[in-house]
């Protein structure tokens, strides 16, 4: 089929997209309407942690589709309960609420923190509601999560904002401490800022934050929508610093490509009362059945150790590029990495990489001066080598 035969003009405009319609994929490869294949180091935006069309996920999805798709969220279902059990068994949390997107999970985290702040008021008896978040953070696209985000310009585009999200600077504990007041109830951060350009919170900063929040009786919320589910080489990125947060949100990887996300908390913080929280599709068995397959594969012996090794391998290859081309360096955790280009050639590289032939390459420029890599967690070394070789071909064309 020709591109012009797809009625894409019926789609609401939200962003510029290339004239490419993707039709199928397998593992690290995705194919478009012309049959051209692309090595995919975007993977649905750090979502397809097991690559395209993973066998275990297909089996879980098709088996569940033939059994029960939607009993209504007013009742328990088997995959919902089993996945919650898997998550609490493998984390420091005791309670799980499932949602359909990361933004919705974060929205739930904000509500839960505010509810907890009503039950744990300040000295004057007032409900605490302020959540300190960070410059350049990204928490989603609902009104509250946009207000929580520190993306430049986002304070204006759908004004007025939801109040109660003062911004501190990542890896600067004094900037957090300065914002703590009588209304503060929590601090919320991404262990590695993803959309902000793959900027890790340091181990030291995470420890300082945990100590500071304990001292002021504040909740610590980690937004692990991008860093969770094996992306950093640990099942959850908070494990990298050895701290235990009070609330965590998951999205992206937990569904491996299907719309699934989750809000987790410790038992002490799970203070919702009947009617406070809900959602038509929460815990729907079709998606949670897939989540079970994903978590079982991620926690299989050796899987996460391999992610760490692959992350180290990717890091070495990116550092070698820095030597050859004089780039500034690289950063990240596990298989969430960025190459710091030192100049704003990211978007140009992204376009040229996609247009390579016969095979294209999909990478992302989270900021114009860097490239972000978020391959499948079961990518192979050979595929990393192929990606680097393709990138070199592109770099030969870029000034
Ligand atoms: C992608 C992302 C979100 C939003 O998730 P959606 O599923 O797009 O709503 C929130 N937080 C972080 C850290 C993300 O990377």
Tab-separated table of C-alpha atoms and ligand atoms in Angstrom:
chain	number	residue	atom	x	y	z
A	1	UNK	CA	0.000	0.000	0.000
A	2	UNK	CA	1.049	3.593	-0.688
A	3	UNK	CA	1.299	6.008	2.230
A	4	UNK	CA	-1.406	8.175	0.618
A	5	UNK	CA	-3.886	5.292	0.883
A	6	UNK	CA	-3.916	5.424	4.694
A	7	UNK	CA	-6.453	7.989	5.963
A	8	UNK	CA	-3.978	9.532	8.403
A	9	UNK	CA	-5.532	12.971	7.885
A	10	UNK	CA	-8.452	11.743	10.009
A	11	UNK	CA	-6.166	11.597	13.024
A	12	UNK	CA	-6.123	14.653	15.268
A	13	UNK	CA	-2.869	16.539	14.886
A	14	UNK	CA	-0.682	16.297	17.974
A	15	UNK	CA	2.861	16.092	16.623
A	16	UNK	CA	4.834	15.779	13.394
A	17	UNK	CA	5.157	12.161	12.319
A	18	UNK	CA	7.168	10.710	9.423
A	19	UNK	CA	5.302	9.272	6.428
A	20	UNK	CA	5.723	5.758	7.720
A	21	UNK	CA	3.018	3.313	8.838
A	22	UNK	CA	4.296	0.456	10.972
A	23	UNK	CA	2.670	-2.878	10.313
A	24	UNK	CA	4.471	-5.586	12.300
A	25	UNK	CA	7.480	-6.350	14.432
A	26	UNK	CA	9.539	-9.108	15.983
A	27	UNK	CA	12.103	-8.735	18.756
A	28	UNK	CA	14.361	-5.745	18.037
A	29	UNK	CA	12.972	-5.222	14.519
A	30	UNK	CA	9.905	-3.340	13.284
A	31	UNK	CA	8.562	-3.257	9.696
A	32	UNK	CA	6.719	-0.498	7.817
A	33	UNK	CA	4.085	-0.443	5.045
A	34	UNK	CA	6.747	-0.682	2.333
A	35	UNK	CA	8.318	-3.766	3.910
A	36	UNK	CA	11.389	-1.851	5.074
A	37	UNK	CA	12.715	-2.983	8.435
A	38	UNK	CA	14.170	-0.885	11.229
A	39	UNK	CA	16.404	-1.792	14.164
A	40	UNK	CA	14.339	-0.460	17.038
A	41	UNK	CA	16.175	1.254	19.899
A	42	UNK	CA	13.062	3.188	20.902
A	43	UNK	CA	10.790	0.168	21.494
A	44	UNK	CA	7.520	1.999	21.912
A	45	UNK	CA	9.278	4.604	24.103
A	46	UNK	CA	11.009	2.274	26.592
A	47	UNK	CA	7.806	0.240	26.726
A	48	UNK	CA	8.446	-3.037	24.876
A	49	UNK	CA	10.860	-4.435	27.448
A	50	UNK	CA	10.717	-7.877	25.813
A	51	UNK	CA	10.844	-6.575	22.237
A	52	UNK	CA	8.089	-6.725	19.635
A	53	UNK	CA	5.549	-9.561	19.766
A	54	UNK	CA	7.126	-11.574	22.585
A	55	UNK	CA	5.887	-15.189	22.566
A	56	UNK	CA	5.044	-15.322	26.275
A	57	UNK	CA	3.031	-12.126	26.050
A	58	UNK	CA	1.155	-13.329	22.961
A	59	UNK	CA	0.252	-16.562	24.745
A	60	UNK	CA	-0.929	-14.733	27.874
A	61	UNK	CA	-2.972	-12.266	25.809
A	62	UNK	CA	-4.646	-14.815	23.552
A	63	UNK	CA	-5.355	-17.325	26.344
A	64	UNK	CA	-6.887	-14.629	28.535
A	65	UNK	CA	-8.878	-13.204	25.595
A	66	UNK	CA	-10.604	-16.566	25.297
A	67	UNK	CA	-11.309	-16.797	29.027
A	68	UNK	CA	-12.422	-13.445	30.445
A	69	UNK	CA	-11.853	-9.922	29.130
A	70	UNK	CA	-13.793	-7.726	31.528
A	71	UNK	CA	-15.767	-8.711	34.637
A	72	UNK	CA	-16.052	-5.019	35.818
A	73	UNK	CA	-13.673	-3.439	38.306
A	74	UNK	CA	-16.254	-3.964	41.068
A	75	UNK	CA	-15.111	-7.605	41.287
A	76	UNK	CA	-11.808	-9.405	41.753
A	77	UNK	CA	-10.335	-11.333	38.855
A	78	UNK	CA	-7.534	-13.882	38.830
A	79	UNK	CA	-4.793	-12.123	36.768
A	80	UNK	CA	-5.314	-8.853	38.688
A	81	UNK	CA	-4.758	-10.593	42.026
A	82	UNK	CA	-1.855	-12.728	40.785
A	83	UNK	CA	0.002	-9.762	39.282
A	84	UNK	CA	-0.477	-7.709	42.467
A	85	UNK	CA	0.947	-10.646	44.427
A	86	UNK	CA	3.966	-10.855	42.111
A	87	UNK	CA	4.659	-7.131	42.497
A	88	UNK	CA	4.427	-7.074	46.290
A	89	UNK	CA	6.542	-10.244	46.522
A	90	UNK	CA	9.299	-8.635	44.425
A	91	UNK	CA	9.290	-5.114	45.936
A	92	UNK	CA	9.181	-3.276	49.267
A	93	UNK	CA	5.493	-2.433	48.745
A	94	UNK	CA	2.376	-4.106	50.156
A	95	UNK	CA	-0.507	-2.720	48.083
A	96	UNK	CA	-1.138	-2.256	44.353
A	97	UNK	CA	-3.732	-0.352	42.328
A	98	UNK	CA	-3.673	-0.905	38.553
A	99	UNK	CA	-4.262	1.838	35.980
A	100	UNK	CA	-4.032	2.137	32.194
A	101	UNK	CA	-1.258	4.709	31.850
A	102	UNK	CA	1.675	6.144	33.719
A	103	UNK	CA	0.028	9.540	34.038
A	104	UNK	CA	-2.991	7.939	35.662
A	105	UNK	CA	-0.768	5.999	38.083
A	106	UNK	CA	0.973	9.265	39.032
A	107	UNK	CA	-2.378	11.001	39.374
A	108	UNK	CA	-3.276	8.213	41.825
A	109	UNK	CA	0.018	8.703	43.686
A	110	UNK	CA	-0.737	12.421	44.064
A	111	UNK	CA	-4.239	11.657	45.370
A	112	UNK	CA	-2.914	9.027	47.771
A	113	UNK	CA	-0.286	11.429	49.147
A	114	UNK	CA	-2.882	14.179	49.591
A	115	UNK	CA	-5.219	11.729	51.353
A	116	UNK	CA	-2.389	10.661	53.651
A	117	UNK	CA	-1.667	14.358	54.295
A	118	UNK	CA	-5.260	14.838	55.447
A	119	UNK	CA	-4.823	11.987	57.905
A	120	UNK	CA	-1.413	13.304	59.012
A	121	UNK	CA	-2.012	17.086	59.251
A	122	UNK	CA	0.494	19.796	60.135
A	123	UNK	CA	0.976	21.325	63.610
A	124	UNK	CA	-1.865	23.799	62.979
A	125	UNK	CA	-4.195	20.909	62.098
A	126	UNK	CA	-4.222	21.709	58.363
A	127	UNK	CA	-4.208	19.030	55.682
A	128	UNK	CA	-0.802	18.773	54.008
A	129	UNK	CA	-0.913	18.644	50.220
A	130	UNK	CA	2.245	20.099	48.656
A	131	UNK	CA	4.441	17.690	46.726
A	132	UNK	CA	7.956	18.833	45.910
A	133	UNK	CA	8.946	17.792	42.373
A	134	UNK	CA	11.926	18.622	40.166
A	135	UNK	CA	12.977	20.872	37.313
A	136	UNK	CA	13.019	18.965	33.999
A	137	UNK	CA	10.989	16.093	35.465
A	138	UNK	CA	8.240	14.385	33.486
A	139	UNK	CA	5.232	12.788	35.163
A	140	UNK	CA	2.577	12.648	32.439
A	141	UNK	CA	0.032	14.657	30.487
A	142	UNK	CA	-3.019	15.004	32.731
A	143	UNK	CA	-3.484	18.465	34.270
A	144	UNK	CA	-2.115	17.428	37.683
A	145	UNK	CA	0.822	15.444	36.292
A	146	UNK	CA	1.684	18.267	33.866
A	147	UNK	CA	1.693	20.599	36.858
A	148	UNK	CA	3.940	18.170	38.733
A	149	UNK	CA	6.304	18.018	35.730
A	150	UNK	CA	9.212	20.426	35.464
A	151	UNK	CA	9.204	20.609	31.676
A	152	UNK	CA	10.013	24.167	30.552
A	153	UNK	CA	6.889	25.936	29.269
A	154	UNK	CA	4.434	23.465	30.743
A	155	UNK	CA	3.446	25.914	33.481
A	156	UNK	CA	1.751	28.065	30.823
A	157	UNK	CA	0.268	25.962	28.024
A	158	UNK	CA	-2.928	24.881	29.799
A	159	UNK	CA	-2.981	27.520	32.529
A	160	UNK	CA	-4.061	27.628	35.253
A	161	UNK	CA	-2.001	24.793	36.687
A	162	UNK	CA	-3.040	22.486	39.505
A	163	UNK	CA	-1.381	24.136	42.533
A	164	UNK	CA	0.921	22.453	45.039
A	165	UNK	CA	4.014	21.337	43.115
A	166	UNK	CA	7.044	23.501	44.017
A	167	UNK	CA	10.148	22.585	41.991
A	168	UNK	CA	13.557	21.697	43.372
A	169	UNK	CA	16.750	20.814	41.512
A	170	UNK	CA	17.773	17.207	41.022
A	171	UNK	CA	20.866	16.142	42.996
A	172	UNK	CA	20.727	19.302	45.138
A	173	UNK	CA	19.384	18.373	48.570
A	174	UNK	CA	19.510	21.979	49.826
A	175	UNK	CA	17.107	22.994	47.050
A	176	UNK	CA	14.625	20.418	48.379
A	177	UNK	CA	15.055	21.308	52.038
A	178	UNK	CA	14.458	24.981	51.248
A	179	UNK	CA	10.983	24.209	49.853
A	180	UNK	CA	9.726	22.208	52.836
A	181	UNK	CA	6.943	24.075	54.642
A	182	UNK	CA	3.903	23.330	56.815
A	183	UNK	CA	1.862	22.143	53.826
A	184	UNK	CA	4.497	19.791	52.396
A	185	UNK	CA	3.431	16.150	52.322
A	186	UNK	CA	5.805	14.433	49.871
A	187	UNK	CA	8.753	14.548	47.507
A	188	UNK	CA	8.309	12.907	44.108
A	189	UNK	CA	11.020	12.091	41.562
A	190	UNK	CA	12.126	9.853	38.729
A	191	UNK	CA	15.217	7.863	39.827
A	192	UNK	CA	16.531	8.621	36.331
A	193	UNK	CA	14.906	11.579	34.586
A	194	UNK	CA	13.957	10.024	31.257
A	195	UNK	CA	12.322	12.684	29.098
A	196	UNK	CA	14.570	15.305	30.719
A	197	UNK	CA	17.560	13.693	28.984
A	198	UNK	CA	18.459	10.531	30.957
A	199	UNK	CA	19.743	12.266	34.080
A	200	UNK	CA	20.244	9.859	36.999
A	201	UNK	CA	19.619	10.932	40.574
A	202	UNK	CA	22.868	10.036	42.353
A	203	UNK	CA	22.930	7.239	44.947
A	204	UNK	CA	23.960	9.852	47.500
A	205	UNK	CA	21.015	12.114	46.602
A	206	UNK	CA	18.524	9.241	46.976
A	207	UNK	CA	19.923	8.455	50.438
A	208	UNK	CA	19.813	12.144	51.409
A	209	UNK	CA	16.216	12.398	50.181
A	210	UNK	CA	15.151	9.360	52.187
A	211	UNK	CA	16.774	10.768	55.315
A	212	UNK	CA	15.273	14.238	54.759
A	213	UNK	CA	11.756	12.920	54.102
A	214	UNK	CA	11.893	10.694	57.195
A	215	UNK	CA	13.070	13.593	59.327
A	216	UNK	CA	10.155	15.800	58.170
A	217	UNK	CA	7.545	13.014	58.108
A	218	UNK	CA	7.136	13.307	54.326
A	219	UNK	CA	6.381	10.585	51.829
A	220	UNK	CA	8.961	9.675	49.201
A	221	UNK	CA	7.344	8.892	45.845
A	222	UNK	CA	9.351	7.345	43.023
A	223	UNK	CA	7.965	7.645	39.501
A	224	UNK	CA	9.369	4.475	37.965
A	225	UNK	CA	7.168	4.552	34.884
A	226	UNK	CA	10.328	4.630	32.740
A	227	UNK	CA	12.985	3.236	35.129
A	228	UNK	CA	10.962	0.345	36.554
A	229	UNK	CA	10.566	-3.242	35.360
A	230	UNK	CA	14.195	-4.083	34.690
A	231	UNK	CA	15.153	-1.035	32.621
A	232	UNK	CA	18.093	-0.126	34.896
A	233	UNK	CA	19.256	-3.695	35.524
A	234	UNK	CA	17.334	-3.897	38.808
A	235	UNK	CA	13.657	-4.813	38.811
A	236	UNK	CA	13.071	-1.303	40.228
A	237	UNK	CA	15.556	1.581	40.136
A	238	UNK	CA	15.092	2.494	43.816
A	239	UNK	CA	17.028	-0.729	44.547
A	240	UNK	CA	20.156	0.863	43.014
A	241	UNK	CA	20.502	3.100	46.072
A	242	UNK	CA	19.134	0.608	48.607
A	243	UNK	CA	16.409	2.924	49.895
A	244	UNK	CA	12.753	2.008	50.413
A	245	UNK	CA	10.294	4.623	49.137
A	246	UNK	CA	6.685	4.930	50.371
A	247	UNK	CA	4.979	5.077	46.989
A	248	UNK	CA	6.050	3.897	43.525
A	249	UNK	CA	4.384	4.177	40.148
A	250	UNK	CA	4.983	1.843	37.215
A	251	UNK	CA	3.938	2.078	33.568
A	252	UNK	CA	5.597	1.483	30.208
A	253	UNK	CA	7.571	-1.754	30.775
A	254	UNK	CA	5.070	-3.398	33.118
A	255	UNK	CA	2.740	-4.107	30.193
A	256	UNK	CA	5.529	-4.743	27.698
A	257	UNK	CA	3.448	-2.835	25.116
A	258	UNK	CA	-0.140	-3.158	26.315
A	259	UNK	CA	-1.772	-0.332	28.304
A	260	UNK	CA	-1.029	-1.242	31.908
A	261	UNK	CA	0.380	0.792	34.787
A	262	UNK	CA	0.338	0.593	38.562
A	263	UNK	CA	0.397	2.562	41.796
A	264	UNK	CA	2.115	0.797	44.708
A	265	UNK	CA	2.470	1.789	48.345
A	266	UNK	CA	3.417	0.452	51.736
A	267	UNK	CA	0.551	-0.772	53.940
A	268	UNK	CA	0.838	2.292	56.214
A	269	UNK	CA	0.363	4.683	53.296
A	270	UNK	CA	-2.510	2.829	51.583
A	271	UNK	CA	-5.189	5.060	53.105
A	272	UNK	CA	-7.796	5.240	50.326
A	273	UNK	CA	-11.334	4.731	51.567
A	274	UNK	CA	-14.207	3.286	49.563
A	275	UNK	CA	-14.968	5.585	46.627
A	276	UNK	CA	-11.700	7.567	46.727
A	277	UNK	CA	-10.113	5.785	43.781
A	278	UNK	CA	-11.302	3.714	40.840
A	279	UNK	CA	-11.431	3.497	37.068
A	280	UNK	CA	-13.402	1.355	34.632
A	281	UNK	CA	-10.440	-0.661	33.395
A	282	UNK	CA	-8.410	-0.892	36.603
A	283	UNK	CA	-6.951	-4.370	36.904
A	284	UNK	CA	-8.697	-5.633	33.799
A	285	UNK	CA	-7.672	-9.267	33.259
A	286	UNK	CA	-6.590	-8.938	29.616
A	287	UNK	CA	-3.822	-6.474	30.499
A	288	UNK	CA	-2.871	-7.877	33.903
A	289	UNK	CA	-2.475	-11.360	32.356
A	290	UNK	CA	0.157	-9.850	30.062
A	291	UNK	CA	1.764	-8.111	33.063
A	292	UNK	CA	2.184	-11.493	34.770
A	293	UNK	CA	4.054	-12.849	31.740
A	294	UNK	CA	6.272	-9.748	31.656
A	295	UNK	CA	7.179	-9.854	35.359
A	296	UNK	CA	7.771	-13.613	35.261
A	297	UNK	CA	10.181	-13.207	32.345
A	298	UNK	CA	11.987	-10.259	33.961
A	299	UNK	CA	12.460	-12.169	37.220
A	300	UNK	CA	13.626	-15.406	35.557
A	301	UNK	CA	17.128	-16.410	36.772
A	302	UNK	CA	19.864	-14.371	35.086
A	303	UNK	CA	17.593	-12.000	33.141
A	304	UNK	CA	18.344	-8.816	35.096
A	305	UNK	CA	22.060	-9.634	35.405
A	306	UNK	CA	22.095	-9.837	31.610
A	307	UNK	CA	20.437	-6.386	31.363
A	308	UNK	CA	23.243	-4.965	33.525
A	309	UNK	CA	25.873	-6.624	31.319
A	310	UNK	CA	24.195	-5.418	28.122
A	311	UNK	CA	23.984	-1.925	29.634
A	312	UNK	CA	27.716	-2.008	30.349
A	313	UNK	CA	28.382	-3.225	26.825
A	314	UNK	CA	26.264	-0.430	25.301
A	315	UNK	CA	28.048	2.052	27.573
A	316	UNK	CA	31.474	0.881	26.300
A	317	UNK	CA	30.376	1.185	22.678
A	318	UNK	CA	29.021	4.700	23.273
A	319	UNK	CA	32.246	5.730	25.020
A	320	UNK	CA	34.203	4.413	22.026
A	321	UNK	CA	32.070	6.672	19.789
A	322	UNK	CA	32.976	9.582	22.074
A	323	UNK	CA	36.671	8.833	21.509
A	324	UNK	CA	36.261	8.659	17.741
A	325	UNK	CA	33.929	11.622	17.234
A	326	UNK	CA	34.845	13.855	20.168
A	327	UNK	CA	31.410	13.668	21.821
A	328	UNK	CA	31.037	14.781	25.438
A	329	UNK	CA	30.256	11.439	27.038
A	330	UNK	CA	27.386	9.193	27.975
A	331	UNK	CA	25.192	8.553	31.007
A	332	UNK	CA	22.332	6.405	32.256
A	333	UNK	CA	21.591	3.175	34.097
A	334	UNK	CA	21.235	-0.283	32.570
A	335	UNK	CA	19.558	-0.068	29.172
A	336	UNK	CA	18.376	3.518	29.544
A	337	UNK	CA	21.325	5.496	28.212
A	338	UNK	CA	22.143	8.758	26.492
A	339	UNK	CA	25.014	9.806	24.238
A	340	UNK	CA	25.916	13.446	24.882
A	341	UNK	CA	26.666	14.963	21.495
A	342	UNK	CA	27.878	18.390	22.621
A	343	UNK	CA	25.904	20.100	19.848
A	344	UNK	CA	22.288	20.153	18.666
A	345	UNK	CA	22.608	17.482	15.974
A	346	UNK	CA	20.294	14.955	17.665
A	347	UNK	CA	17.165	15.539	15.537
A	348	UNK	CA	19.245	15.402	12.334
A	349	UNK	CA	20.775	12.064	13.361
A	350	UNK	CA	17.351	10.654	14.262
A	351	UNK	CA	15.994	11.486	10.805
A	352	UNK	CA	19.002	10.239	8.879
A	353	UNK	CA	19.072	7.013	10.930
A	354	UNK	CA	15.424	6.324	10.118
A	355	UNK	CA	16.075	6.979	6.431
A	356	UNK	CA	19.084	4.657	6.188
A	357	UNK	CA	18.670	1.884	3.627
A	358	UNK	CA	18.124	-0.937	3.163
A	359	UNK	CA	17.520	-1.134	6.951
A	360	UNK	CA	16.655	1.895	9.063
A	361	UNK	CA	17.446	2.631	12.694
A	362	UNK	CA	15.075	4.079	15.296
A	363	UNK	CA	16.680	6.182	18.026
A	364	UNK	CA	15.365	9.169	19.952
A	365	UNK	CA	16.751	12.623	20.735
A	366	UNK	CA	15.177	13.380	24.133
A	367	UNK	CA	16.965	16.720	23.845
A	368	UNK	CA	18.569	18.192	20.702
A	369	UNK	CA	22.092	17.686	22.077
A	370	UNK	CA	21.781	14.002	22.939
A	371	UNK	CA	20.551	10.630	21.719
A	372	UNK	CA	18.568	8.338	24.000
A	373	UNK	CA	18.758	4.537	23.719
A	374	UNK	CA	15.982	2.362	25.152
A	375	UNK	CA	16.240	-1.020	23.400
A	376	UNK	CA	14.400	-4.195	24.367
A	377	UNK	CA	15.896	-5.633	27.550
A	378	UNK	CA	16.551	-8.864	25.646
A	379	UNK	CA	18.441	-7.096	22.841
A	380	UNK	CA	21.561	-8.990	21.770
A	381	UNK	CA	25.182	-7.807	21.638
A	382	UNK	CA	25.080	-8.340	17.875
A	383	UNK	CA	22.117	-5.958	17.640
A	384	UNK	CA	23.981	-3.387	19.744
A	385	UNK	CA	26.945	-3.757	17.359
A	386	UNK	CA	24.585	-3.340	14.374
A	387	UNK	CA	23.116	-0.208	15.933
A	388	UNK	CA	26.586	1.287	16.474
A	389	UNK	CA	27.602	0.459	12.883
A	390	UNK	CA	24.448	2.136	11.542
A	391	UNK	CA	25.056	5.161	13.754
A	392	UNK	CA	28.577	5.451	12.326
A	393	UNK	CA	27.158	5.458	8.789
A	394	UNK	CA	24.860	8.313	9.811
A	395	UNK	CA	27.617	10.239	11.596
A	396	UNK	CA	29.678	10.157	8.394
A	397	UNK	CA	26.874	12.222	6.771
A	398	UNK	CA	26.408	14.701	9.628
A	399	UNK	CA	28.489	17.831	9.915
B	1	LIG	C1	6.117	8.038	30.101
B	1	LIG	C2	6.177	8.560	31.484
B	1	LIG	C3	5.013	8.949	32.177
B	1	LIG	C4	3.661	8.969	31.531
B	1	LIG	O1	3.198	7.699	31.189
B	1	LIG	P1	1.968	7.570	30.151
B	1	LIG	O2	1.707	6.102	30.105
B	1	LIG	O3	2.415	8.166	28.869
B	1	LIG	O4	0.839	8.331	30.749
B	1	LIG	C5	5.154	9.337	33.495
B	1	LIG	N1	6.347	9.367	34.102
B	1	LIG	C6	7.481	9.007	33.477
B	1	LIG	C7	8.764	9.030	34.216
B	1	LIG	C8	7.434	8.610	32.134
B	1	LIG	O5	8.563	8.292	31.494
